Amino acid sequence: MSLPYPMGPEFEVYTWEGGDHARILWLLPITEAEKDFRREGGLEAIESLFDEHEIDPVDPGRASVV
C-alpha cells in the first residue's frame, strides 16, 4: 500500500466542502521478487524501478521488474 505516485500529488488527498478529507492510497499487486526487493531497498527503490520499466499498474499479468 502506498500513495498513488504516478497520478501526482494532487490525487493524494480528496477534500470535500466543509473541510473533510480523505487520503488516497492504492494497493498495487507485486511479485514475490518485487516484495523482497522492496524489503531490502525500500519503497522509493521499487517505485523507481516501476517508473524505469513504465509498468501498467492495472495490468494483472505484467512482468516483474526485478
mmCIF file of C-alpha atoms in Angstrom:
data_model
loop_
_atom_site.group_PDB
_atom_site.id
_atom_site.type_symbol
_atom_site.label_atom_id
_atom_site.label_comp_id
_atom_site.label_asym_id
_atom_site.label_seq_id
_atom_site.Cartn_x
_atom_site.Cartn_y
_atom_site.Cartn_z
ATOM 1 C CA MET A 1 0.000 0.000 0.000
ATOM 2 C CA SER A 2 1.370 3.372 -0.952
ATOM 3 C CA LEU A 3 0.464 6.773 -2.309
ATOM 4 C CA PRO A 4 -0.695 6.703 -5.939
ATOM 5 C CA TYR A 5 2.503 8.479 -7.031
ATOM 6 C CA PRO A 6 2.004 8.104 -10.816
ATOM 7 C CA MET A 7 -1.156 10.220 -10.613
ATOM 8 C CA GLY A 8 0.672 13.129 -8.944
ATOM 9 C CA PRO A 9 0.339 14.803 -5.551
ATOM 10 C CA GLU A 10 -2.985 16.475 -6.412
ATOM 11 C CA PHE A 11 -4.577 12.994 -6.410
ATOM 12 C CA GLU A 12 -3.265 12.022 -2.959
ATOM 13 C CA VAL A 13 -5.868 13.907 -0.891
ATOM 14 C CA TYR A 14 -9.539 14.468 -1.672
ATOM 15 C CA THR A 15 -11.240 17.337 0.167
ATOM 16 C CA TRP A 16 -14.996 17.780 0.395
ATOM 17 C CA GLU A 17 -16.812 21.028 1.014
ATOM 18 C CA GLY A 18 -16.651 21.772 4.704
ATOM 19 C CA GLY A 19 -13.055 20.594 5.036
ATOM 20 C CA ASP A 20 -13.434 16.838 5.485
ATOM 21 C CA HIS A 21 -10.786 14.988 3.580
ATOM 22 C CA ALA A 22 -9.511 11.531 2.730
ATOM 23 C CA ARG A 23 -6.003 10.425 1.905
ATOM 24 C CA ILE A 24 -5.952 8.235 -1.192
ATOM 25 C CA LEU A 25 -3.796 5.096 -1.124
ATOM 26 C CA TRP A 26 -3.582 2.244 -3.587
ATOM 27 C CA LEU A 27 -2.855 -1.427 -3.481
ATOM 28 C CA LEU A 28 -0.538 -2.426 -6.309
ATOM 29 C CA PRO A 29 -0.120 -6.156 -6.849
ATOM 30 C CA ILE A 30 3.577 -7.050 -6.800
ATOM 31 C CA THR A 31 5.550 -10.209 -7.381
ATOM 32 C CA GLU A 32 7.427 -12.127 -4.702
ATOM 33 C CA ALA A 33 10.734 -10.856 -6.139
ATOM 34 C CA GLU A 34 9.478 -7.251 -6.037
ATOM 35 C CA LYS A 35 8.383 -7.737 -2.427
ATOM 36 C CA ASP A 36 11.849 -8.986 -1.481
ATOM 37 C CA PHE A 37 13.493 -6.119 -3.367
ATOM 38 C CA ARG A 38 11.253 -3.600 -1.593
ATOM 39 C CA ARG A 39 12.162 -5.045 1.810
ATOM 40 C CA GLU A 40 15.867 -4.728 1.017
ATOM 41 C CA GLY A 41 15.914 -1.471 -0.940
ATOM 42 C CA GLY A 42 12.884 0.420 0.343
ATOM 43 C CA LEU A 43 9.743 1.828 -1.199
ATOM 44 C CA GLU A 44 11.458 4.522 -3.265
ATOM 45 C CA ALA A 45 13.782 1.940 -4.841
ATOM 46 C CA ILE A 46 10.947 -0.290 -6.071
ATOM 47 C CA GLU A 47 8.898 2.714 -7.213
ATOM 48 C CA SER A 48 11.921 3.896 -9.213
ATOM 49 C CA LEU A 49 12.053 0.510 -10.941
ATOM 50 C CA PHE A 50 8.333 0.718 -11.701
ATOM 51 C CA ASP A 51 8.930 4.138 -13.297
ATOM 52 C CA GLU A 52 12.017 2.960 -15.169
ATOM 53 C CA HIS A 53 10.116 -0.004 -16.637
ATOM 54 C CA GLU A 54 6.979 2.101 -17.228
ATOM 55 C CA ILE A 55 4.705 -0.566 -15.768
ATOM 56 C CA ASP A 56 0.983 -0.574 -16.370
ATOM 57 C CA PRO A 57 -0.296 -0.626 -12.767
ATOM 58 C CA VAL A 58 -3.665 -2.083 -13.791
ATOM 59 C CA ASP A 59 -2.218 -4.990 -15.789
ATOM 60 C CA PRO A 60 -2.580 -8.111 -13.603
ATOM 61 C CA GLY A 61 -0.312 -10.083 -15.928
ATOM 62 C CA ARG A 62 2.593 -7.641 -16.048
ATOM 63 C CA ALA A 63 6.125 -8.967 -15.815
ATOM 64 C CA SER A 64 8.231 -8.478 -12.704
ATOM 65 C CA VAL A 65 10.669 -5.557 -12.788
ATOM 66 C CA VAL A 66 13.209 -7.475 -10.675
#
